[in-house]
Tab-separated table of C-alpha atoms in Angstrom:
chain	number	residue	atom	x	y	z
N	18	UNK	CA	23.823	-10.682	-31.557
N	19	UNK	CA	24.266	-13.298	-28.941
N	20	UNK	CA	23.712	-16.330	-31.061
N	21	UNK	CA	25.272	-18.905	-28.766
N	22	UNK	CA	23.424	-17.884	-25.643
N	23	UNK	CA	20.508	-19.909	-24.295
N	24	UNK	CA	17.022	-18.466	-24.445
N	25	UNK	CA	16.003	-17.008	-21.060
N	26	UNK	CA	12.532	-15.804	-21.940
N	27	UNK	CA	10.157	-17.175	-24.516
N	28	UNK	CA	6.772	-15.604	-25.000
N	29	UNK	CA	4.426	-17.711	-27.107
N	30	UNK	CA	1.150	-16.629	-28.667
N	31	UNK	CA	0.054	-14.331	-25.859
N	32	UNK	CA	-3.525	-13.099	-26.126
N	33	UNK	CA	-5.164	-10.673	-23.745
N	34	UNK	CA	-8.560	-9.019	-23.946
N	35	UNK	CA	-10.110	-6.489	-21.615
N	36	UNK	CA	-13.794	-7.032	-22.204
N	37	UNK	CA	-14.308	-6.752	-25.937
N	38	UNK	CA	-11.114	-4.835	-26.480
N	39	UNK	CA	-8.210	-6.888	-27.810
N	40	UNK	CA	-5.122	-5.632	-26.012
N	41	UNK	CA	-2.627	-8.274	-27.121
N	42	UNK	CA	-3.035	-10.517	-30.109
N	43	UNK	CA	-0.788	-13.467	-30.649
N	44	UNK	CA	2.442	-11.941	-29.371
N	45	UNK	CA	5.516	-14.151	-29.596
N	46	UNK	CA	9.192	-13.383	-29.132
N	47	UNK	CA	12.200	-14.680	-27.311
N	48	UNK	CA	15.085	-13.154	-25.434
N	49	UNK	CA	18.503	-14.776	-25.078
N	50	UNK	CA	20.692	-14.404	-22.047
N	51	UNK	CA	22.397	-11.033	-22.007
N	52	UNK	CA	20.174	-9.536	-24.659
N	53	UNK	CA	18.346	-6.244	-24.357
N	54	UNK	CA	15.117	-5.868	-26.280
N	55	UNK	CA	13.308	-2.580	-26.531
N	56	UNK	CA	9.566	-2.533	-27.136
N	57	UNK	CA	8.165	0.600	-28.750
N	58	UNK	CA	4.737	1.553	-29.956
N	59	UNK	CA	1.981	4.137	-29.575
N	60	UNK	CA	0.447	4.490	-26.123
N	61	UNK	CA	-2.441	2.178	-25.351
N	62	UNK	CA	-1.141	-0.607	-27.555
N	63	UNK	CA	-0.597	-3.068	-24.761
N	64	UNK	CA	3.122	-2.682	-24.094
N	65	UNK	CA	2.700	-2.445	-20.319
N	66	UNK	CA	0.156	-5.264	-20.391
N	67	UNK	CA	2.674	-7.393	-22.252
N	68	UNK	CA	5.331	-6.804	-19.572
N	69	UNK	CA	2.809	-7.664	-16.858
N	70	UNK	CA	1.854	-10.817	-18.693
N	71	UNK	CA	5.503	-11.867	-18.570
N	72	UNK	CA	5.697	-11.840	-14.754
N	73	UNK	CA	2.022	-12.755	-14.449
N	74	UNK	CA	0.941	-9.595	-12.659
N	75	UNK	CA	-1.662	-9.803	-15.403
N	76	UNK	CA	-2.770	-13.261	-16.439
N	77	UNK	CA	-2.839	-13.709	-20.208
N	78	UNK	CA	-6.045	-15.182	-21.657
N	79	UNK	CA	-4.010	-17.669	-23.618
N	80	UNK	CA	-0.424	-18.285	-24.561
N	81	UNK	CA	2.623	-19.394	-22.648
N	82	UNK	CA	5.548	-17.668	-20.997
N	83	UNK	CA	8.686	-19.734	-20.539
N	84	UNK	CA	11.407	-18.560	-18.186
N	85	UNK	CA	14.631	-20.519	-18.485
N	86	UNK	CA	12.731	-23.433	-20.012
N	87	UNK	CA	10.012	-23.515	-17.389
N	88	UNK	CA	6.388	-22.708	-18.163
N	89	UNK	CA	5.464	-19.975	-15.686
N	90	UNK	CA	1.935	-19.285	-16.913
N	91	UNK	CA	-0.636	-20.511	-14.429
N	92	UNK	CA	2.039	-21.548	-11.954
N	93	UNK	CA	-0.305	-20.888	-9.028
N	94	UNK	CA	1.345	-19.959	-5.757
N	95	UNK	CA	4.787	-20.790	-7.163
N	96	UNK	CA	4.488	-17.503	-8.997
N	97	UNK	CA	5.943	-15.752	-5.934
N	98	UNK	CA	9.040	-17.892	-6.368
N	99	UNK	CA	9.165	-17.141	-10.101
N	100	UNK	CA	8.760	-13.385	-9.658
N	101	UNK	CA	11.931	-13.227	-7.574
N	102	UNK	CA	13.866	-13.980	-10.731
N	103	UNK	CA	12.083	-11.339	-12.804
N	104	UNK	CA	12.914	-7.806	-11.731
N	105	UNK	CA	10.414	-5.128	-12.639
N	106	UNK	CA	10.845	-1.368	-12.825
N	107	UNK	CA	7.745	0.796	-13.113
N	108	UNK	CA	7.024	4.112	-14.742
N	109	UNK	CA	5.956	5.617	-11.392
N	110	UNK	CA	8.809	4.006	-9.420
N	111	UNK	CA	6.364	2.582	-6.855
N	112	UNK	CA	8.829	2.744	-3.994
N	113	UNK	CA	7.402	1.766	-0.620
N	114	UNK	CA	6.771	5.236	0.737
N	115	UNK	CA	7.112	4.325	4.435
N	116	UNK	CA	10.585	2.860	4.008
N	117	UNK	CA	14.018	4.418	3.519
N	118	UNK	CA	15.929	3.734	0.306
N	119	UNK	CA	17.921	1.020	2.069
N	120	UNK	CA	14.801	-0.608	3.511
N	121	UNK	CA	13.107	-0.512	0.111
N	122	UNK	CA	15.954	-2.548	-1.325
N	123	UNK	CA	16.275	-4.751	1.750
N	124	UNK	CA	12.612	-5.649	2.302
N	125	UNK	CA	12.428	-8.365	-0.340
N	126	UNK	CA	15.645	-9.921	0.913
N	127	UNK	CA	14.308	-10.052	4.465
N	128	UNK	CA	10.685	-11.000	3.876
N	129	UNK	CA	10.812	-12.983	0.647
N	130	UNK	CA	14.316	-14.446	0.608
N	131	UNK	CA	14.405	-14.734	4.428
N	132	UNK	CA	17.998	-13.527	4.506
N	133	UNK	CA	19.384	-12.577	7.907
N	134	UNK	CA	19.468	-8.880	8.595
N	135	UNK	CA	23.215	-8.318	8.383
N	136	UNK	CA	23.584	-10.107	5.060
N	137	UNK	CA	20.488	-8.403	3.661
N	138	UNK	CA	21.784	-4.969	4.650
N	139	UNK	CA	25.131	-5.673	2.984
N	140	UNK	CA	23.471	-6.879	-0.196
N	141	UNK	CA	21.078	-3.922	-0.251
N	142	UNK	CA	23.968	-1.508	0.225
N	143	UNK	CA	25.889	-3.177	-2.614
N	144	UNK	CA	22.938	-2.562	-4.919
N	145	UNK	CA	22.595	1.055	-3.810
N	146	UNK	CA	26.302	1.559	-4.575
N	147	UNK	CA	25.714	0.013	-7.986
N	148	UNK	CA	23.121	2.690	-8.804
N	149	UNK	CA	25.244	5.411	-7.192
N	150	UNK	CA	22.979	6.127	-4.217
N	151	UNK	CA	24.909	4.866	-1.214
N	152	UNK	CA	24.753	8.335	0.339
N	153	UNK	CA	20.942	8.322	0.102
N	154	UNK	CA	20.451	5.018	1.929
N	155	UNK	CA	18.625	6.662	4.839
N	156	UNK	CA	16.423	8.957	2.755
N	157	UNK	CA	12.723	8.335	2.298
N	158	UNK	CA	11.222	8.272	-1.210
N	159	UNK	CA	9.626	11.704	-0.742
N	160	UNK	CA	13.075	13.128	-0.064
N	161	UNK	CA	14.511	11.812	-3.333
N	162	UNK	CA	14.256	13.205	-6.864
N	163	UNK	CA	12.386	11.167	-9.455
N	164	UNK	CA	15.634	10.001	-10.999
N	165	UNK	CA	16.957	8.897	-7.620
N	166	UNK	CA	13.701	7.105	-6.827
N	167	UNK	CA	13.882	5.223	-10.097
N	168	UNK	CA	17.478	4.216	-9.392
N	169	UNK	CA	16.429	2.916	-5.959
N	170	UNK	CA	13.668	0.935	-7.620
N	171	UNK	CA	16.219	-0.580	-10.016
N	172	UNK	CA	18.386	-1.489	-7.011
N	173	UNK	CA	15.343	-3.035	-5.316
N	174	UNK	CA	14.738	-5.260	-8.335
N	175	UNK	CA	18.421	-6.157	-8.717
N	176	UNK	CA	18.761	-7.155	-5.066
N	177	UNK	CA	16.547	-10.160	-5.679
N	178	UNK	CA	19.125	-11.501	-8.116
N	179	UNK	CA	16.893	-11.616	-11.193
N	180	UNK	CA	17.609	-13.544	-14.407
N	181	UNK	CA	15.592	-10.994	-16.319
N	182	UNK	CA	14.709	-7.338	-15.846
N	183	UNK	CA	11.553	-5.719	-17.154
N	184	UNK	CA	11.388	-1.932	-17.501
N	185	UNK	CA	8.009	-0.323	-18.041
N	186	UNK	CA	8.647	3.164	-19.428
N	187	UNK	CA	11.251	3.823	-16.731
N	188	UNK	CA	11.942	7.411	-17.777
N	189	UNK	CA	8.485	8.590	-18.875
N	190	UNK	CA	7.607	10.154	-15.530
N	191	UNK	CA	10.929	11.964	-15.187
N	192	UNK	CA	11.913	15.546	-15.816
N	193	UNK	CA	14.172	15.705	-18.866
N	194	UNK	CA	17.286	16.510	-16.850
N	195	UNK	CA	16.824	13.393	-14.700
N	196	UNK	CA	16.396	10.922	-17.555
N	197	UNK	CA	20.122	10.662	-18.221
N	198	UNK	CA	21.060	9.283	-14.799
N	199	UNK	CA	18.497	6.482	-15.071
N	200	UNK	CA	19.489	5.603	-18.629
N	201	UNK	CA	23.145	5.522	-17.552
N	202	UNK	CA	22.328	2.928	-14.887
N	203	UNK	CA	20.337	0.909	-17.419
N	204	UNK	CA	23.156	1.040	-19.968
N	205	UNK	CA	25.649	-0.193	-17.390
N	206	UNK	CA	23.265	-2.970	-16.546
N	207	UNK	CA	22.872	-3.998	-20.183
N	208	UNK	CA	26.623	-3.931	-20.697
N	209	UNK	CA	27.177	-6.023	-17.564
N	210	UNK	CA	25.232	-8.806	-19.254
N	211	UNK	CA	21.796	-8.464	-17.691
N	212	UNK	CA	18.919	-9.727	-19.800
N	213	UNK	CA	16.456	-6.881	-20.258
N	214	UNK	CA	13.101	-6.155	-21.845
N	215	UNK	CA	12.521	-2.420	-21.933
N	216	UNK	CA	9.385	-0.555	-22.921
N	217	UNK	CA	10.711	2.882	-23.778
N	218	UNK	CA	10.789	5.557	-26.391
N	219	UNK	CA	14.353	6.516	-25.583
N	220	UNK	CA	15.736	5.819	-29.021
N	221	UNK	CA	19.236	6.845	-27.970
N	222	UNK	CA	19.213	4.072	-25.427
N	223	UNK	CA	17.828	1.662	-28.007
N	224	UNK	CA	20.480	2.625	-30.518
N	225	UNK	CA	23.371	2.256	-28.126
N	226	UNK	CA	22.616	-0.912	-26.171
N	227	UNK	CA	19.706	-2.869	-27.517
N	228	UNK	CA	19.938	-5.945	-29.670
N	229	UNK	CA	16.480	-5.825	-31.103
N	230	UNK	CA	13.592	-3.397	-31.290
N	231	UNK	CA	10.045	-4.731	-31.290
N	232	UNK	CA	7.426	-2.372	-32.679
N	233	UNK	CA	3.945	-3.125	-31.382
N	234	UNK	CA	0.780	-1.442	-32.531
N	235	UNK	CA	-2.805	-2.313	-31.590
N	236	UNK	CA	-1.692	-5.430	-29.779
N	237	UNK	CA	0.293	-7.016	-32.598
N	238	UNK	CA	3.974	-7.027	-33.449
N	239	UNK	CA	4.261	-4.954	-36.602
N	240	UNK	CA	7.975	-5.321	-37.049
N	241	UNK	CA	11.034	-6.419	-35.139
N	242	UNK	CA	14.688	-6.200	-35.933
N	243	UNK	CA	18.057	-4.749	-35.009
N	244	UNK	CA	18.193	-0.991	-34.384
N	245	UNK	CA	20.312	-0.590	-37.511
N	246	UNK	CA	17.585	-2.148	-39.648
N	247	UNK	CA	14.643	-0.407	-38.009
N	248	UNK	CA	16.243	3.017	-37.941
N	249	UNK	CA	17.866	2.606	-41.345
N	250	UNK	CA	15.524	0.682	-43.492
N	251	UNK	CA	12.323	-0.552	-41.884
N	252	UNK	CA	10.139	-2.875	-43.933
N	253	UNK	CA	6.873	-1.248	-42.924
N	254	UNK	CA	5.829	2.265	-43.714
N	255	UNK	CA	4.093	2.425	-40.319
N	256	UNK	CA	7.355	1.705	-38.481
N	257	UNK	CA	9.091	4.469	-40.376
N	258	UNK	CA	6.326	6.954	-39.563
N	259	UNK	CA	6.291	6.064	-35.901
N	260	UNK	CA	10.075	6.257	-35.519
N	261	UNK	CA	10.283	9.609	-37.224
N	262	UNK	CA	7.487	10.947	-35.051
N	263	UNK	CA	9.296	9.814	-31.925
N	264	UNK	CA	12.516	11.257	-33.222
N	265	UNK	CA	10.819	14.620	-33.572
N	266	UNK	CA	9.406	14.461	-30.065
N	267	UNK	CA	12.361	12.986	-28.254
N	268	UNK	CA	14.989	14.168	-30.691
N	269	UNK	CA	17.259	15.654	-28.036
N	270	UNK	CA	17.510	12.567	-25.868
N	271	UNK	CA	17.407	10.364	-28.947
N	272	UNK	CA	20.851	11.568	-29.960
N	273	UNK	CA	22.464	11.184	-26.552
S	3	UNK	CA	-20.720	25.801	50.433
S	4	UNK	CA	-18.482	27.505	47.871
S	5	UNK	CA	-17.922	25.952	44.465
S	6	UNK	CA	-14.302	25.133	45.321
S	7	UNK	CA	-15.209	23.452	48.587
S	8	UNK	CA	-17.949	21.516	46.892
S	9	UNK	CA	-15.618	20.431	44.103
S	10	UNK	CA	-13.088	19.297	46.683
S	11	UNK	CA	-15.699	17.309	48.514
S	12	UNK	CA	-17.165	15.524	45.509
S	13	UNK	CA	-13.819	14.927	43.765
S	14	UNK	CA	-12.983	11.501	45.287
S	15	UNK	CA	-16.340	10.086	44.209
S	16	UNK	CA	-16.041	11.568	40.724
S	17	UNK	CA	-12.467	10.391	40.281
S	18	UNK	CA	-13.536	6.871	41.205
S	19	UNK	CA	-16.025	7.148	38.357
S	20	UNK	CA	-13.404	8.694	36.081
S	21	UNK	CA	-11.173	5.647	36.592
S	22	UNK	CA	-14.017	3.389	35.458
S	23	UNK	CA	-14.612	5.702	32.492
S	24	UNK	CA	-10.956	5.382	31.493
S	25	UNK	CA	-11.090	1.600	31.902
S	26	UNK	CA	-14.193	1.458	29.734
S	27	UNK	CA	-12.562	3.672	27.124
S	28	UNK	CA	-9.246	1.823	26.963
S	29	UNK	CA	-10.850	-1.624	26.852
S	30	UNK	CA	-13.490	-0.745	24.284
S	31	UNK	CA	-11.178	1.261	22.000
S	32	UNK	CA	-8.741	-1.675	22.035
S	33	UNK	CA	-11.464	-4.171	21.260
S	34	UNK	CA	-12.697	-1.845	18.524
S	35	UNK	CA	-9.166	-1.469	17.172
S	36	UNK	CA	-8.549	-5.194	16.759
S	37	UNK	CA	-12.022	-5.837	15.343
S	38	UNK	CA	-11.817	-2.707	13.204
S	39	UNK	CA	-8.575	-3.761	11.486
S	40	UNK	CA	-10.068	-7.199	10.823
S	41	UNK	CA	-13.310	-5.701	9.474
S	42	UNK	CA	-11.507	-3.250	7.192
S	43	UNK	CA	-9.241	-5.969	5.782
S	44	UNK	CA	-12.189	-8.352	5.485
S	45	UNK	CA	-14.294	-5.798	3.689
S	46	UNK	CA	-11.534	-4.899	1.224
S	47	UNK	CA	-9.716	-8.190	0.692
S	48	UNK	CA	-12.069	-10.893	1.901
S	49	UNK	CA	-13.867	-13.315	-0.361
S	50	UNK	CA	-17.374	-12.156	-1.203
S	51	UNK	CA	-19.223	-13.650	1.809
S	52	UNK	CA	-16.576	-12.299	4.197
S	53	UNK	CA	-16.654	-8.896	2.569
S	54	UNK	CA	-20.461	-8.816	2.687
S	55	UNK	CA	-20.479	-9.839	6.337
S	56	UNK	CA	-18.006	-7.087	7.244
S	57	UNK	CA	-19.993	-4.493	5.305
S	58	UNK	CA	-23.197	-5.663	6.984
S	59	UNK	CA	-21.591	-5.482	10.412
S	60	UNK	CA	-20.328	-1.955	9.792
S	61	UNK	CA	-23.673	-0.748	8.449
S	62	UNK	CA	-25.592	-2.302	11.334
S	63	UNK	CA	-23.446	-0.816	14.088
S	64	UNK	CA	-23.221	2.577	12.447
S	65	UNK	CA	-26.888	2.605	11.597
S	66	UNK	CA	-28.344	1.888	15.021
S	67	UNK	CA	-28.024	3.976	18.194
S	68	UNK	CA	-25.294	3.018	20.627
S	69	UNK	CA	-27.796	3.161	23.463
S	70	UNK	CA	-30.035	0.599	21.751
S	71	UNK	CA	-27.023	-1.684	21.282
S	72	UNK	CA	-26.121	-1.345	24.964
S	73	UNK	CA	-29.661	-2.065	26.131
S	74	UNK	CA	-29.853	-5.161	23.915
S	75	UNK	CA	-26.564	-6.450	25.320
S	76	UNK	CA	-27.463	-5.762	28.920
S	77	UNK	CA	-31.204	-6.359	29.139
S	78	UNK	CA	-31.821	-8.313	25.958
S	79	UNK	CA	-29.413	-11.189	26.367
S	80	UNK	CA	-30.197	-12.592	29.870
S	81	UNK	CA	-33.396	-14.369	28.665
S	82	UNK	CA	-31.088	-16.307	26.315
S	83	UNK	CA	-28.813	-17.238	29.174
S	84	UNK	CA	-26.140	-14.620	28.570
S	85	UNK	CA	-25.773	-12.498	31.657
S	86	UNK	CA	-23.189	-9.716	31.395
S	87	UNK	CA	-22.129	-7.346	34.139
S	88	UNK	CA	-22.843	-3.710	33.327
S	89	UNK	CA	-19.095	-3.095	32.983
S	90	UNK	CA	-18.565	-5.966	30.524
S	91	UNK	CA	-21.729	-5.098	28.600
S	92	UNK	CA	-20.427	-1.513	28.420
S	93	UNK	CA	-17.060	-2.584	27.038
S	94	UNK	CA	-18.685	-4.940	24.528
S	95	UNK	CA	-21.249	-2.391	23.382
S	96	UNK	CA	-18.809	0.485	23.060
S	97	UNK	CA	-16.151	-1.790	21.524
S	98	UNK	CA	-18.408	-3.439	18.946
S	99	UNK	CA	-19.787	-0.044	18.010
S	100	UNK	CA	-16.385	1.628	17.806
S	101	UNK	CA	-15.095	-1.262	15.654
S	102	UNK	CA	-17.531	-0.251	12.909
S	103	UNK	CA	-16.301	3.348	12.884
S	104	UNK	CA	-12.650	2.387	13.208
S	105	UNK	CA	-13.049	-0.072	10.326
S	106	UNK	CA	-14.152	2.791	8.108
S	107	UNK	CA	-11.221	4.969	9.158
S	108	UNK	CA	-8.865	2.068	8.464
S	109	UNK	CA	-10.511	1.389	5.112
S	110	UNK	CA	-10.010	5.002	4.082
S	111	UNK	CA	-6.351	4.840	5.109
S	112	UNK	CA	-5.796	1.544	3.289
S	113	UNK	CA	-7.352	2.925	0.137
S	114	UNK	CA	-4.969	5.852	0.175
S	115	UNK	CA	-1.984	3.477	-0.031
S	116	UNK	CA	-0.856	3.410	-3.651
S	117	UNK	CA	-1.906	0.359	-5.664
S	118	UNK	CA	1.414	0.660	-7.454
S	119	UNK	CA	3.258	-0.168	-4.247
S	120	UNK	CA	1.246	-3.350	-3.883
S	121	UNK	CA	2.100	-4.257	-7.449
S	122	UNK	CA	5.770	-3.571	-6.750
S	123	UNK	CA	5.606	-5.808	-3.674
S	124	UNK	CA	4.002	-8.620	-5.686
S	125	UNK	CA	6.632	-8.122	-8.400
S	126	UNK	CA	9.487	-8.945	-5.995
S	127	UNK	CA	7.709	-12.147	-5.028
S	128	UNK	CA	5.621	-11.160	-2.009
S	129	UNK	CA	2.366	-12.981	-1.480
S	130	UNK	CA	-0.732	-10.832	-1.089
S	131	UNK	CA	-0.669	-11.506	2.644
S	132	UNK	CA	2.946	-10.388	2.968
S	133	UNK	CA	2.217	-7.266	0.946
S	134	UNK	CA	-0.657	-6.412	3.284
S	135	UNK	CA	1.465	-6.973	6.402
S	136	UNK	CA	4.611	-5.251	5.177
S	137	UNK	CA	3.324	-2.488	2.932
S	138	UNK	CA	-0.317	-1.710	3.679
S	139	UNK	CA	-0.558	-2.010	7.455
S	140	UNK	CA	2.543	0.055	8.364
S	141	UNK	CA	1.282	2.873	6.146
S	142	UNK	CA	-2.313	2.517	7.301
S	143	UNK	CA	-1.420	2.899	10.976
S	144	UNK	CA	0.463	6.118	10.301
S	145	UNK	CA	-2.071	7.613	7.931
S	146	UNK	CA	-5.021	6.866	10.209
S	147	UNK	CA	-3.757	8.554	13.383
S	148	UNK	CA	-5.446	11.958	12.912
S	149	UNK	CA	-8.892	10.531	12.167
S	150	UNK	CA	-8.449	7.736	14.675
S	151	UNK	CA	-7.797	10.222	17.474
S	152	UNK	CA	-11.310	11.548	16.845
S	153	UNK	CA	-12.663	8.072	17.441
S	154	UNK	CA	-10.744	7.820	20.707
S	155	UNK	CA	-12.217	11.112	21.895
S	156	UNK	CA	-15.734	10.065	20.873
S	157	UNK	CA	-15.367	6.754	22.650
S	158	UNK	CA	-14.239	8.475	25.834
S	159	UNK	CA	-17.236	10.795	25.750
S	160	UNK	CA	-19.772	8.214	24.571
S	161	UNK	CA	-18.697	5.871	27.354
S	162	UNK	CA	-20.966	8.119	29.458
S	163	UNK	CA	-23.905	6.319	27.839
S	164	UNK	CA	-22.894	3.221	29.826
S	165	UNK	CA	-24.426	4.872	32.878
S	166	UNK	CA	-27.802	3.935	31.399
S	167	UNK	CA	-27.039	0.282	32.072
S	168	UNK	CA	-25.618	1.030	35.485
S	169	UNK	CA	-21.873	0.924	34.885
S	170	UNK	CA	-20.331	2.892	37.774
S	171	UNK	CA	-18.519	5.338	35.515
S	172	UNK	CA	-18.100	9.092	35.789
S	173	UNK	CA	-21.637	10.060	34.740
S	174	UNK	CA	-23.225	7.503	37.063
S	175	UNK	CA	-21.166	8.776	39.972
S	176	UNK	CA	-22.105	12.355	39.178
S	177	UNK	CA	-25.806	11.531	38.957
S	178	UNK	CA	-25.568	9.751	42.277
S	179	UNK	CA	-23.753	12.629	43.979
S	180	UNK	CA	-26.031	15.283	42.510
S	181	UNK	CA	-29.122	13.371	43.591
S	182	UNK	CA	-27.822	13.602	47.134
S	183	UNK	CA	-26.847	17.270	47.281
S	184	UNK	CA	-29.067	18.739	44.531
S	185	UNK	CA	-26.114	20.770	43.216
S	186	UNK	CA	-26.654	19.551	39.635
S	187	UNK	CA	-25.130	22.590	38.002
S	188	UNK	CA	-21.871	22.493	39.932
S	189	UNK	CA	-21.501	18.720	39.899
S	190	UNK	CA	-21.950	18.439	36.130
S	191	UNK	CA	-19.722	21.447	35.555
S	192	UNK	CA	-16.937	19.593	37.362
S	193	UNK	CA	-17.756	16.456	35.373
S	194	UNK	CA	-17.510	18.412	32.128
S	195	UNK	CA	-14.071	19.658	33.159
S	196	UNK	CA	-12.876	16.174	33.999
S	197	UNK	CA	-13.932	14.972	30.502
S	198	UNK	CA	-12.301	18.010	28.934
S	199	UNK	CA	-9.001	17.438	30.717
S	200	UNK	CA	-9.008	13.756	29.773
S	201	UNK	CA	-9.707	14.631	26.118
S	202	UNK	CA	-6.944	17.234	26.021
S	203	UNK	CA	-4.434	14.785	27.509
S	204	UNK	CA	-5.398	12.009	25.080
S	205	UNK	CA	-5.172	14.233	22.030
S	206	UNK	CA	-1.784	15.525	23.171
S	207	UNK	CA	-0.516	11.960	23.519
S	208	UNK	CA	-1.759	11.108	20.037
S	209	UNK	CA	-0.251	14.156	18.410
S	210	UNK	CA	3.096	13.312	20.010
S	211	UNK	CA	2.716	9.756	18.674
S	212	UNK	CA	1.849	11.133	15.246
S	213	UNK	CA	5.057	13.186	15.177
S	214	UNK	CA	7.114	10.269	16.475
S	215	UNK	CA	6.122	7.893	13.697
S	216	UNK	CA	5.884	10.519	10.990
S	217	UNK	CA	7.567	9.720	7.680
S	218	UNK	CA	8.223	12.452	5.112
S	219	UNK	CA	5.643	12.383	2.329
S	220	UNK	CA	3.359	9.893	4.044
S	221	UNK	CA	-0.017	11.284	4.964
S	222	UNK	CA	-3.662	11.072	4.059
S	223	UNK	CA	-4.038	12.157	0.448
S	224	UNK	CA	-5.547	15.623	0.485
């Protein structure tokens, strides 16, 4: 537990409805610098929506998101500034398919940060080295495996120099044998002190690097606590059921 | 006179017309290109009035005959003080008409760009405008080439309609020559070949372009 660290992200009373359907109901939590929080829960319970509410790709109906002490909800056009400091990694990678791996990482530096080309290329290359893909710099997304694409997308997010990284089921679209390489990059990242919020059912990852697990069901936080507590002795029967079900399904990777 | 001799004799006149045909085609396809990109973007991303206007424009120009549009431009406007030469009226008519079709090709290409990529662009701090310029347009231009080359070929061939308003293009020249020597069959056979050769050359150029700018994995979703 990183008790002395300042709070980077505070999510307060987030509500989100799609029509009549309540997707998120009064969600609150906070993340301190260097912490990794893993959000788990059945599909369709609003985990992805919650991540998108954090960087305002989806606007919450009510509630406030604070990043480093600044209210970023309803920040208007400044949101483009804010989003630079929140990296996001998607389930489907979402690499720009007309650009090489290097250009994918470099584009934000050139067009958003207005860096000059030489500096941007160096920075982009540094990030590709960090995810172990320097030899794939010239490859296009279609020429990369899913695991490689996801690592490029992590590099793309890191290049912007984020204070916080959001991962939306980063390994769910991957073949089992490719999951490990992405998790390895994420573990390194967590250990290097990056602040991370990860939606994932990779319990092995949760066990080894995360500080707190948040279990969401039907738009509300059912239970949150350290992995030791949730895996060992959860307060709610529902948490226990869900974790054991996941363990059955993902048992292999769960033990990694 | 043998067919070859006749062809040889009428060629200079026809080629003069062919040059005008090419000028008409290049000018109107370019006008249609610029307008078409604007219409497609306006229809998809514009505020409601803009989007409605673009849709209305596209429906109007696709839903009425090109010839009617040309006649309105050439004969219909002078009473209101707008007097266009047949060449300019031809370019405008063909260009405005082609814009509607090109807009629809562009719209299809834009819609095949993954929404996820736009979200990813927004997530690294790009404005919507920057995402359109840097992500959507570069993919759109590549994806659209095969269907767009159809539009280029159509425009080249439909430019023959401009003879109805007296533009001195290939068809007009042919009509003029044939009216003099009454060799309609031979004259229009030669004309057909000139169009054919022009079409073959243009589609070759475009397929070379398509290969040049090709990116692995990037094509119209099947």
